[in-house]
Coordinates of N, CA and C in Angstrom, one line a residue:
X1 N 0.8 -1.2 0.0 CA 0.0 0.0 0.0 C 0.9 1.2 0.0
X2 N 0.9 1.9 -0.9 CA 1.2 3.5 -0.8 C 0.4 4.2 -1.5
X3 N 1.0 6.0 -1.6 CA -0.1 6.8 -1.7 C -0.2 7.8 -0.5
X4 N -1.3 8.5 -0.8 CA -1.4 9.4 0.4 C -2.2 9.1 1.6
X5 N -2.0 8.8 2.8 CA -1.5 8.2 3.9 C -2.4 9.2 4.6
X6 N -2.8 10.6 4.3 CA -3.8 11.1 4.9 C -5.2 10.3 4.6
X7 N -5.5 10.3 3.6 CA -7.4 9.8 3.3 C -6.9 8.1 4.0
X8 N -8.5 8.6 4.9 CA -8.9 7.2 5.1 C -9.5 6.3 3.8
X9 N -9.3 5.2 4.6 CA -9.5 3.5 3.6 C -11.0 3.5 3.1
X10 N -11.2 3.0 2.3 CA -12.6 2.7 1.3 C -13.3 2.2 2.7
X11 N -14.8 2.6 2.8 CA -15.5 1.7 4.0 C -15.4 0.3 3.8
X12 N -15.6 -0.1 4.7 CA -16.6 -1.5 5.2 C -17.6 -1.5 4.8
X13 N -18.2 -2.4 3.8 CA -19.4 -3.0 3.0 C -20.2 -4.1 3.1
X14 N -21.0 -4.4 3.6 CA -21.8 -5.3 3.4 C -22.9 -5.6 2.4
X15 N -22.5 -5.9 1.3 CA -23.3 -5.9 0.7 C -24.5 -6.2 0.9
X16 N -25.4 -5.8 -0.5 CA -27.1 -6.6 -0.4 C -27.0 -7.5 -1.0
X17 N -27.5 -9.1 -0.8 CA -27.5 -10.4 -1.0 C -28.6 -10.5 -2.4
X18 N -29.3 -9.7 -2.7 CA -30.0 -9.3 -4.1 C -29.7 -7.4 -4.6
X19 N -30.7 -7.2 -5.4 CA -30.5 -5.2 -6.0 C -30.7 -4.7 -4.9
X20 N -29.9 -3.8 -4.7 CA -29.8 -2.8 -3.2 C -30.8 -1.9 -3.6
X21 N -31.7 -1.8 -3.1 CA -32.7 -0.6 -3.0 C -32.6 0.5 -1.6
X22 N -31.9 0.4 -0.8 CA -31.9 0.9 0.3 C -30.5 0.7 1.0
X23 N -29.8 1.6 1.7 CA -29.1 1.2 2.4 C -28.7 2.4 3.4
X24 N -27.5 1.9 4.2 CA -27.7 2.1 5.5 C -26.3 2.4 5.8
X25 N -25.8 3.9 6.3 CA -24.4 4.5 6.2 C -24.0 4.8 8.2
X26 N -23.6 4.2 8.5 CA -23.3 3.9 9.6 C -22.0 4.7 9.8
X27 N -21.2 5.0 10.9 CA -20.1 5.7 11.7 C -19.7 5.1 12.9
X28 N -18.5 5.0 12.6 CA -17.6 4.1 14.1 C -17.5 5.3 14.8
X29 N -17.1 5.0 16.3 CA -16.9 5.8 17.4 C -15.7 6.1 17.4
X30 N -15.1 7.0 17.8 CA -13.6 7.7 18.6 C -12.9 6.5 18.6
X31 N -11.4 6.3 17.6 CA -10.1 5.0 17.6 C -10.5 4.3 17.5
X32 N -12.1 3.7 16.6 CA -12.5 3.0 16.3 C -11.9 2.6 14.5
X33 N -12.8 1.4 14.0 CA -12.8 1.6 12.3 C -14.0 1.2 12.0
X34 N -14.7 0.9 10.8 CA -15.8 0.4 9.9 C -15.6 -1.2 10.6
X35 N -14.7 -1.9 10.8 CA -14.7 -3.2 10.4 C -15.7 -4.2 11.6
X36 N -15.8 -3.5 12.6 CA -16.4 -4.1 13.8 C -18.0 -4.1 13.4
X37 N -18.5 -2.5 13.2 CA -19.9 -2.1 13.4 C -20.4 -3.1 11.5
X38 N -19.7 -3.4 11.0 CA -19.7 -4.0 9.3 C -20.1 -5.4 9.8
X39 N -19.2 -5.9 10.9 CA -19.5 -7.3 11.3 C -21.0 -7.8 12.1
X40 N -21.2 -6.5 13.1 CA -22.4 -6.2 13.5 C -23.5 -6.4 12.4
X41 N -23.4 -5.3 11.6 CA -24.5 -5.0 10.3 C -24.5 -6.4 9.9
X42 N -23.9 -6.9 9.7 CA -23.6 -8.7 8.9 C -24.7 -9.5 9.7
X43 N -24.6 -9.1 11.0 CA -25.4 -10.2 11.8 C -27.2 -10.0 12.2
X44 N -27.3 -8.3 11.3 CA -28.8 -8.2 11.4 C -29.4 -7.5 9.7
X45 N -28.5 -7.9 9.3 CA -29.0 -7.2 7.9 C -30.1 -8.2 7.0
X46 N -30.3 -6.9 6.3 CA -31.7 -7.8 5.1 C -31.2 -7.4 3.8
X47 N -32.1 -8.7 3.3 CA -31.1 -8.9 1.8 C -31.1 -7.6 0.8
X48 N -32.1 -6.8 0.9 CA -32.1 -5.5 -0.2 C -31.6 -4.3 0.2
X49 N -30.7 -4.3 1.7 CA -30.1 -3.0 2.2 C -28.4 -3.6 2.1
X50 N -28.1 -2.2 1.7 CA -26.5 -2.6 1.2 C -26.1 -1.4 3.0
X51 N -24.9 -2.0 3.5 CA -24.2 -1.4 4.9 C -23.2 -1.0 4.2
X52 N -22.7 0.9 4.8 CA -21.7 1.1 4.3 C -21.0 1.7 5.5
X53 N -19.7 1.3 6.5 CA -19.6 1.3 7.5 C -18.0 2.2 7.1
X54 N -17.8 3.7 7.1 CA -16.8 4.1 6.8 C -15.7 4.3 7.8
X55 N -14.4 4.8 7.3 CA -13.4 4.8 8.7 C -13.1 6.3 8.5
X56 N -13.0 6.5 9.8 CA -12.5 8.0 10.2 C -11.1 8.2 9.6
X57 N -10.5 9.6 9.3 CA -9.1 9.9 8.9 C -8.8 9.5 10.9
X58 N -7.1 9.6 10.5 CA -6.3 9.6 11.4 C -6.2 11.1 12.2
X59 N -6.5 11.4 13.1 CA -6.1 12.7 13.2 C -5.6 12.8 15.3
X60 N -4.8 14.1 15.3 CA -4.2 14.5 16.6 C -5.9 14.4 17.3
X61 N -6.5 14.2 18.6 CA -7.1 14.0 19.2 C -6.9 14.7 20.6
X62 N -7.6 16.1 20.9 CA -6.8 16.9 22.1 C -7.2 16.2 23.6
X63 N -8.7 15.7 23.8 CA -9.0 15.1 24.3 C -8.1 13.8 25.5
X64 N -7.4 13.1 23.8 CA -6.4 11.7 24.6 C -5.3 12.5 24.0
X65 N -5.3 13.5 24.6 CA -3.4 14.0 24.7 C -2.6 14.4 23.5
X66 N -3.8 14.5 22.5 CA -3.3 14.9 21.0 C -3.1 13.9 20.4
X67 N -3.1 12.3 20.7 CA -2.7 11.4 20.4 C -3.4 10.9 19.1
X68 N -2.8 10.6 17.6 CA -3.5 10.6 16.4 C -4.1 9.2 16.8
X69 N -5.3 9.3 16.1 CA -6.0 8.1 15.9 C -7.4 8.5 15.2
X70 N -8.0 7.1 14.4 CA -9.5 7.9 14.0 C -10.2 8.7 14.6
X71 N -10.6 9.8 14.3 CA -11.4 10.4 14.2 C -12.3 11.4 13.5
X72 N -13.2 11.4 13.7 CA -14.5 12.5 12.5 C -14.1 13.6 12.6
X73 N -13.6 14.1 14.3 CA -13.5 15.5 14.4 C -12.7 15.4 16.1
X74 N -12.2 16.6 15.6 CA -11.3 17.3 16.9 C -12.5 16.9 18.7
X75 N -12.0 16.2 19.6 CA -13.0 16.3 20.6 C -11.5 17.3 21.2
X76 N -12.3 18.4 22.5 CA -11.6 18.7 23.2 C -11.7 19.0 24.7
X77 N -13.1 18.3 25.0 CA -13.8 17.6 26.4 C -14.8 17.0 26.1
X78 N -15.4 16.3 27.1 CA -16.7 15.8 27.1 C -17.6 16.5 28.0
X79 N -17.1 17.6 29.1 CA -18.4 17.7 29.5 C -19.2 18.9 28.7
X80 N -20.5 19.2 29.1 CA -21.6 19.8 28.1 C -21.3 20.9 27.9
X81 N -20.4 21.8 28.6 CA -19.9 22.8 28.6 C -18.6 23.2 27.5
X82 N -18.1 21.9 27.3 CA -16.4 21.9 26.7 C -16.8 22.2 25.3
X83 N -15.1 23.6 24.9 CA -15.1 23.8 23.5 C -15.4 22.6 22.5
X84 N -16.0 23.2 21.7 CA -16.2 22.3 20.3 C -15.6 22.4 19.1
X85 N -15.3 21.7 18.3 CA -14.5 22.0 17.0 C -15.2 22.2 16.1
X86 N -16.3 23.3 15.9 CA -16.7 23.9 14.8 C -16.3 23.5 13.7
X87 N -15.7 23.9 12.9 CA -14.6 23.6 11.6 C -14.3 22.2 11.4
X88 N -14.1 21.4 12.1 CA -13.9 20.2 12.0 C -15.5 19.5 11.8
X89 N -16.2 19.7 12.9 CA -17.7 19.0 12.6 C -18.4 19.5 11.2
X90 N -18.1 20.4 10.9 CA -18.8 21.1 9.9 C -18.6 20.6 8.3
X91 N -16.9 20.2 8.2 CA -16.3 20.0 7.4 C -16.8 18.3 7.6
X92 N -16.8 17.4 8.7 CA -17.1 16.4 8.6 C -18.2 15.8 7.9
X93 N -19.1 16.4 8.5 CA -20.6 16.6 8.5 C -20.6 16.5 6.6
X94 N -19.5 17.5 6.0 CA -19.9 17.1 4.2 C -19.3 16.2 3.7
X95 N -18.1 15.8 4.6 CA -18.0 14.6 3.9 C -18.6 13.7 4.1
X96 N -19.4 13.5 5.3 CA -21.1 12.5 4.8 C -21.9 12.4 3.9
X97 N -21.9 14.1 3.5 CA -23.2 14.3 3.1 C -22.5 13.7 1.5
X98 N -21.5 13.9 0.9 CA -20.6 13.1 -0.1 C -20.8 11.5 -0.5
X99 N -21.0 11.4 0.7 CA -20.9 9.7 0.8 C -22.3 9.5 0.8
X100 N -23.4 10.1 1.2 CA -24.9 10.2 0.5 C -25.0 10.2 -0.8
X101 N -24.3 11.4 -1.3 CA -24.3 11.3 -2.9 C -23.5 10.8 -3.4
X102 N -22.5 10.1 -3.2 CA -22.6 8.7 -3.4 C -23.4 7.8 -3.9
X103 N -24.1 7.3 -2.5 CA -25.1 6.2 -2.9 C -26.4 6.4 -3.7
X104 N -26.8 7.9 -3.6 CA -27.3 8.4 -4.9 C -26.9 7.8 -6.1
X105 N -25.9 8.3 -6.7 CA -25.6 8.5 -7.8 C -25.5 6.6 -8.1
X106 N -25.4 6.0 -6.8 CA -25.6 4.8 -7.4 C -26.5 4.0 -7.8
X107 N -27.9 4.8 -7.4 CA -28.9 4.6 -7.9 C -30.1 4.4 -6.3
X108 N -29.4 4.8 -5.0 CA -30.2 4.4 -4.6 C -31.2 6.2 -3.6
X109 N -31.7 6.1 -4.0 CA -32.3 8.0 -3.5 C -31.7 8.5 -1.9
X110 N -32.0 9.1 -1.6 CA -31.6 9.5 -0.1 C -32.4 8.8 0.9
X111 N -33.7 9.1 0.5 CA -34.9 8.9 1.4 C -34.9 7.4 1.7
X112 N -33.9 6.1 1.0 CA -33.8 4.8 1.3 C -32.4 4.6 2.1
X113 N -32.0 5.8 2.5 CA -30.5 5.7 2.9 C -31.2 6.3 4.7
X114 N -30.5 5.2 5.6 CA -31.0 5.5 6.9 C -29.3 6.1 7.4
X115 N -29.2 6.9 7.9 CA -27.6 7.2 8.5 C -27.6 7.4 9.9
X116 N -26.5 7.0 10.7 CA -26.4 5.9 11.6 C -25.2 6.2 12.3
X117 N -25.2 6.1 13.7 CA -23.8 5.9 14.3 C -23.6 5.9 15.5
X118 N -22.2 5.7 15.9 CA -21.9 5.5 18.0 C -21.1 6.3 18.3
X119 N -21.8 7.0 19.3 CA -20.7 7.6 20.2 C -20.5 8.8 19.1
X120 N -19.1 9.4 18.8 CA -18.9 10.3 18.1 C -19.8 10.1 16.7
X121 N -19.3 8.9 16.2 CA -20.3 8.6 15.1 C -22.0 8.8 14.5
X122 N -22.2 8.4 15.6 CA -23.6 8.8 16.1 C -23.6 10.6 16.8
X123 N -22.8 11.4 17.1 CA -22.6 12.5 17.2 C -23.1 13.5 15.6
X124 N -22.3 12.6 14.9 CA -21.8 13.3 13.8 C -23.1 13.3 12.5
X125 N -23.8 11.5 12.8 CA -24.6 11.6 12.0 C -26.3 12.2 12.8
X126 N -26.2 12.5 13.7 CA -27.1 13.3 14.3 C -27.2 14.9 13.2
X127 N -25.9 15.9 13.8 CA -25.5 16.6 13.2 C -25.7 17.3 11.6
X128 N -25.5 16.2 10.7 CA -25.3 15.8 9.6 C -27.1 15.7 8.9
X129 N -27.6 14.8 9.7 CA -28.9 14.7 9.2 C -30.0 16.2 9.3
X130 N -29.6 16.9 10.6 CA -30.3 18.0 10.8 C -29.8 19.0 10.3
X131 N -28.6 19.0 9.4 CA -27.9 20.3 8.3 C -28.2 20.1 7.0
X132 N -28.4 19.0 6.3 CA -28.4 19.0 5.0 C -29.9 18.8 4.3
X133 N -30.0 19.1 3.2 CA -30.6 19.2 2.3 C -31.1 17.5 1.8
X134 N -30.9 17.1 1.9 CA -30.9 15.1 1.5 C -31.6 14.8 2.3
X135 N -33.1 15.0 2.1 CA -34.0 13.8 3.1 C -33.9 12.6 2.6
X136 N -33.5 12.1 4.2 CA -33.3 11.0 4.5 C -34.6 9.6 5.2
X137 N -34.5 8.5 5.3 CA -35.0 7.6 5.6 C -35.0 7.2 7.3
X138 N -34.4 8.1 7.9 CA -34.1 7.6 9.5 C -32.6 8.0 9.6
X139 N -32.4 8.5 11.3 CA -31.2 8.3 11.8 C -31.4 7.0 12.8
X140 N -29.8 6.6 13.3 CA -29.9 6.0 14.4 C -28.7 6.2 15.0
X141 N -28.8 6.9 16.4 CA -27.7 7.8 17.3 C -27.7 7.0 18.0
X142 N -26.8 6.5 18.4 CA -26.4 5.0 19.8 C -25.3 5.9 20.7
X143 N -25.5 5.8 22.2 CA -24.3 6.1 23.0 C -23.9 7.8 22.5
X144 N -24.5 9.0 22.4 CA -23.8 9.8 21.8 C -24.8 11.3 21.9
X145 N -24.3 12.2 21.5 CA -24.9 14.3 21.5 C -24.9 14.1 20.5
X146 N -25.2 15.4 20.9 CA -25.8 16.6 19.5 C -24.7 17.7 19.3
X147 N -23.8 17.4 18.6 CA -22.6 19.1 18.2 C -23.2 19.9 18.1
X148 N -22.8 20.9 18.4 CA -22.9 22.2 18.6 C -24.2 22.7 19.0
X149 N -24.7 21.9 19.7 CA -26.6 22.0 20.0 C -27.0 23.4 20.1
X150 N -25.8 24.3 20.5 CA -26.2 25.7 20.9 C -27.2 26.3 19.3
X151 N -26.6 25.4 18.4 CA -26.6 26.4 17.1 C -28.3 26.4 16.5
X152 N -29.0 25.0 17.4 CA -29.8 24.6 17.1 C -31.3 25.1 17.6
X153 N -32.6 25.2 17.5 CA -33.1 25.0 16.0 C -32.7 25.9 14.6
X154 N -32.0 26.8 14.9 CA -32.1 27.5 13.6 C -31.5 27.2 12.7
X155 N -30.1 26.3 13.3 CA -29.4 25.4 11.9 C -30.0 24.7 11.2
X156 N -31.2 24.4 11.7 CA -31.9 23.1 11.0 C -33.4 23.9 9.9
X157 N -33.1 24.5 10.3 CA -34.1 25.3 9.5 C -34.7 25.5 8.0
X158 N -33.6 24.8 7.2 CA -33.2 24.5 5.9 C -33.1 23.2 5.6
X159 N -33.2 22.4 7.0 CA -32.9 20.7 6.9 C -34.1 20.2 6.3
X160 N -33.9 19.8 5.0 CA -34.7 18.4 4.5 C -35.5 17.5 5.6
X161 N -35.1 17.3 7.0 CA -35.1 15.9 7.9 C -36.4 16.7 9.0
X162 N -37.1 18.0 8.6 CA -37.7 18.3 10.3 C -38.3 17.1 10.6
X163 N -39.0 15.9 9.9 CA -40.0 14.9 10.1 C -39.2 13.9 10.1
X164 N -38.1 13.7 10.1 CA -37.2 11.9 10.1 C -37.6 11.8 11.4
X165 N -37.5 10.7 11.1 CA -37.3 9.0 12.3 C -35.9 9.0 12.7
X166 N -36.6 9.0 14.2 CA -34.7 9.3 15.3 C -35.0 7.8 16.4
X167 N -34.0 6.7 15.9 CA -34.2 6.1 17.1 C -32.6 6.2 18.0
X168 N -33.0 6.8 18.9 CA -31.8 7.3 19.7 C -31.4 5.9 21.0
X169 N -30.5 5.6 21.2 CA -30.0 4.6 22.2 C -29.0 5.3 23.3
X170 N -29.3 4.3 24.3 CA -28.1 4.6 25.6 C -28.3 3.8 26.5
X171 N -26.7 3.3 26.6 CA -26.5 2.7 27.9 C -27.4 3.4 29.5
X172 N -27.5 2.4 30.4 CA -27.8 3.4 31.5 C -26.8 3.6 32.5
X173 N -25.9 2.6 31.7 CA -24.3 2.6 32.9 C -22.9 3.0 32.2
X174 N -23.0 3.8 31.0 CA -22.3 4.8 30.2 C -21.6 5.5 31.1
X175 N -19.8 5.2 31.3 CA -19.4 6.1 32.2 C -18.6 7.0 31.2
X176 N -18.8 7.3 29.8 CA -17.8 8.0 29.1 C -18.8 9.1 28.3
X177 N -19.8 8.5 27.8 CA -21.0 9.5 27.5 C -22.1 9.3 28.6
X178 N -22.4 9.8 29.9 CA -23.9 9.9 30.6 C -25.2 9.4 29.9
X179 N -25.4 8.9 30.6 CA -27.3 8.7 30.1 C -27.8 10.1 30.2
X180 N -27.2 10.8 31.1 CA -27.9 12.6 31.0 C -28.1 13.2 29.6
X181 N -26.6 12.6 29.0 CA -25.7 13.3 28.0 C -27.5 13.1 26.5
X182 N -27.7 11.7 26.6 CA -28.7 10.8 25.7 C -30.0 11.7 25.8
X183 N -30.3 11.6 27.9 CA -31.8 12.1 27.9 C -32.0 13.6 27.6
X184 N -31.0 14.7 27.8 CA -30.8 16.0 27.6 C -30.5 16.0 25.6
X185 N -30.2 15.4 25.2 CA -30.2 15.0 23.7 C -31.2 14.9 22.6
X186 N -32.3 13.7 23.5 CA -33.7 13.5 23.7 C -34.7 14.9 23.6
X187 N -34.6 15.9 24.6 CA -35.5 16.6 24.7 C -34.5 17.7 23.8
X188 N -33.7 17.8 23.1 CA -33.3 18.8 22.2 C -33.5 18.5 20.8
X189 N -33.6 17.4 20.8 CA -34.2 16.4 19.3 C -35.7 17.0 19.4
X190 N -36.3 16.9 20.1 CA -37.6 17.2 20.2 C -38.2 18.4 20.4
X191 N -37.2 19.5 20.1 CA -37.7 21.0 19.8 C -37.1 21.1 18.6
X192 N -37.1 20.2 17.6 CA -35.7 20.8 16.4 C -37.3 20.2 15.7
X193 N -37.3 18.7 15.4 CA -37.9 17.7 15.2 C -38.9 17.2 15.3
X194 N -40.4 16.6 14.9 CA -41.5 16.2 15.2 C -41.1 15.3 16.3
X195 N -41.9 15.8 17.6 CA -41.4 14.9 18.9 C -41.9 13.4 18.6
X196 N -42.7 13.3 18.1 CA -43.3 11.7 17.9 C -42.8 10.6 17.2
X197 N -41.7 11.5 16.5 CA -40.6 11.0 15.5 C -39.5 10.5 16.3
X198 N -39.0 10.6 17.5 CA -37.9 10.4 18.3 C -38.2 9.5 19.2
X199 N -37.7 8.5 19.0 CA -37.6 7.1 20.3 C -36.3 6.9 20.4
X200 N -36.2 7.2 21.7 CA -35.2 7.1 22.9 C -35.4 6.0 23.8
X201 N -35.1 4.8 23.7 CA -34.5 3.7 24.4 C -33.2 4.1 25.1
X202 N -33.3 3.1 26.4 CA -32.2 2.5 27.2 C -32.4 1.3 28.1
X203 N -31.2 1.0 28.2 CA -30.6 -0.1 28.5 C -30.0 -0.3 29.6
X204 N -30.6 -1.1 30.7 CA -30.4 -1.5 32.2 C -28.9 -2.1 32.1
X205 N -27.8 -1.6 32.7 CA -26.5 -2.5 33.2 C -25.4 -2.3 31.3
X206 N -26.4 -1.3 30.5 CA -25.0 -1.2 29.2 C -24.4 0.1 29.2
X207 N -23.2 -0.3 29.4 CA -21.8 0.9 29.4 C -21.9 1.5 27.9
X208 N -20.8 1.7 27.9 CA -20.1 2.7 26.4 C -20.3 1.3 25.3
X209 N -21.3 1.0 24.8 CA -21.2 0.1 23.6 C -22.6 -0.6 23.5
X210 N -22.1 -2.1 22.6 CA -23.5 -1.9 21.8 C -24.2 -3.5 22.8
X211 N -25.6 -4.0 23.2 CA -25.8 -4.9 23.1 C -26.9 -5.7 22.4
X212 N -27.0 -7.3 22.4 CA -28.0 -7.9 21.6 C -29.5 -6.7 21.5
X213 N -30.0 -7.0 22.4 CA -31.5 -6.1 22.4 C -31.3 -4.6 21.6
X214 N -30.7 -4.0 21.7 CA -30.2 -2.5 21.2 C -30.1 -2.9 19.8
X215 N -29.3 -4.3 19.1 CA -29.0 -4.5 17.4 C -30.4 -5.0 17.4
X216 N -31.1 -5.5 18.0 CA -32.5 -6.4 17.7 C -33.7 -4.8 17.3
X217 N -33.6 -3.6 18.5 CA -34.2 -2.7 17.9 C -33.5 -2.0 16.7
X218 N -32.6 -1.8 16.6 CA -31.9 -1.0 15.2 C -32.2 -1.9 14.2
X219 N -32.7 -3.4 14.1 CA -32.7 -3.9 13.3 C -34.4 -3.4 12.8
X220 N -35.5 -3.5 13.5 CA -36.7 -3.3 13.9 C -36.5 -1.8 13.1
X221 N -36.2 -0.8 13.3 CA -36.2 0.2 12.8 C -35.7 0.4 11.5
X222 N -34.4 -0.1 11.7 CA -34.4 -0.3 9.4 C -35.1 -1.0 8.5
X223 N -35.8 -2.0 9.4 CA -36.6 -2.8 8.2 C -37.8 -1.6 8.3
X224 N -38.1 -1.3 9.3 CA -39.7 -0.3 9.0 C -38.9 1.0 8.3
X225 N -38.1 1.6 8.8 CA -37.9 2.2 7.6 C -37.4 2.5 6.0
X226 N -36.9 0.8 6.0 CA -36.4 1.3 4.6 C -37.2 -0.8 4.1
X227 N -38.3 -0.1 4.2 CA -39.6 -1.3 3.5 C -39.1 -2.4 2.1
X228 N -39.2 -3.5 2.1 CA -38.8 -4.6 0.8 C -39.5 -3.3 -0.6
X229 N -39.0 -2.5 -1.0 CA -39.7 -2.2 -2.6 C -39.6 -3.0 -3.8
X230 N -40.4 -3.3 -4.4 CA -40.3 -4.4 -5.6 C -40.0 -3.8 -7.2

């Protein structure tokens, strides 16, 4: 392998097992990659949704000490108060919206594209869905905020998504993102967004990550929202 050493690697794919009519753009968490949440998707997927599970670039991280590793965007605290990286989320946020048009152009519309993620990933595609123009088919936020919430509702005000489907998740024993972090996330989803549109689940005894019951409902939610079309 050589080349330029900044761009991250092609995602993680799962294909559809017949014609992809639908599919489903997912985001790893902080020093994560595609290849884990790809193996996940593997274990609840349907045969007409294609998984596209991308990897973060490499970047300094001020949070862990500057320390490079994947990431979407600069963190430089977690609590609710701590600077944000503007410029970085912003800039990230299009290179999703890229990788939508993408799967456009591959034939498959926006509105069958559900976008998805944990922790930062789920940060990002929160973010992402409530700035762009590309109505979409559903988010799904696991473990994870809302960037720059201050900026919100009025950022979204141009968003394609006021009516998407938000199925939001959280541990209840999250010692890196709060369950506060989820339920205060929850009721900010819900002044941006039709409240009736937003299900917030949690989960008795789950930390920073993912379990059976939590893939069993994300599964439940992609199939209702991205329907067998013939």
């Amino acid at each position: 392998m050589c080349g330029n050493t900044m761009s991250a690697p092609l995602p993680a794919i799962v294909p559809a097992a017949r014609k992809a009519t639908a599919a489903v753009i997912f985001l790893h968490g902080l020093g994560d990659t595609g290849h884990g949440w790809a193996e996940a998707m593997a274990s609840i997927k349907s045969p007409h949704v294609k998984y596209i599970c991308p990897h973060a670039p490499i970047m300094p991280v001020s949070l862990n000490m500057n320390m490079a590793m994947p990431s979407w965007f600069d963190i430089i605290g977690l609590s609710p108060d701590a600077q944000e990286d503007e410029v970085g989320i912003k800039q990230a946020a299009e290179n999703v919206k890229a990788l939508i048009d993408q799967e456009v152009k591959n034939g498959i519309p926006s509105n069958r594209i559900i976008l998805g993620g944990f922790s930062q990933g789920g940060a990002l595609s929160l973010y992402t869905a409530l700035t762009t123009q590309q109505k979409l088919a559903g988010v799904v936020a696991l473990s994870c905020w809302l960037p720059l919430r201050s900026s919100f509702p009025p950022a979204a005000a141009n968003s394609a998504n006021k009516d998407v489907a938000v199925l939001q998740c959280h541990g209840e024993s999250d010692p890196l993102v709060p369950l506060m972090f989820g339920t205060l996330t929850s009721e900010k989803l819900k002044t941006i967004i039709s409240p009736a549109n937003v299900n917030f689940k949690t989960y008795s005894g789950l930390m920073h990550s993912s379990c059976n019951q939590e893939m069993t409902d994300m599964k439940q939610f992609i199939d209702k929202q991205l329907p067998l079309v013939n």
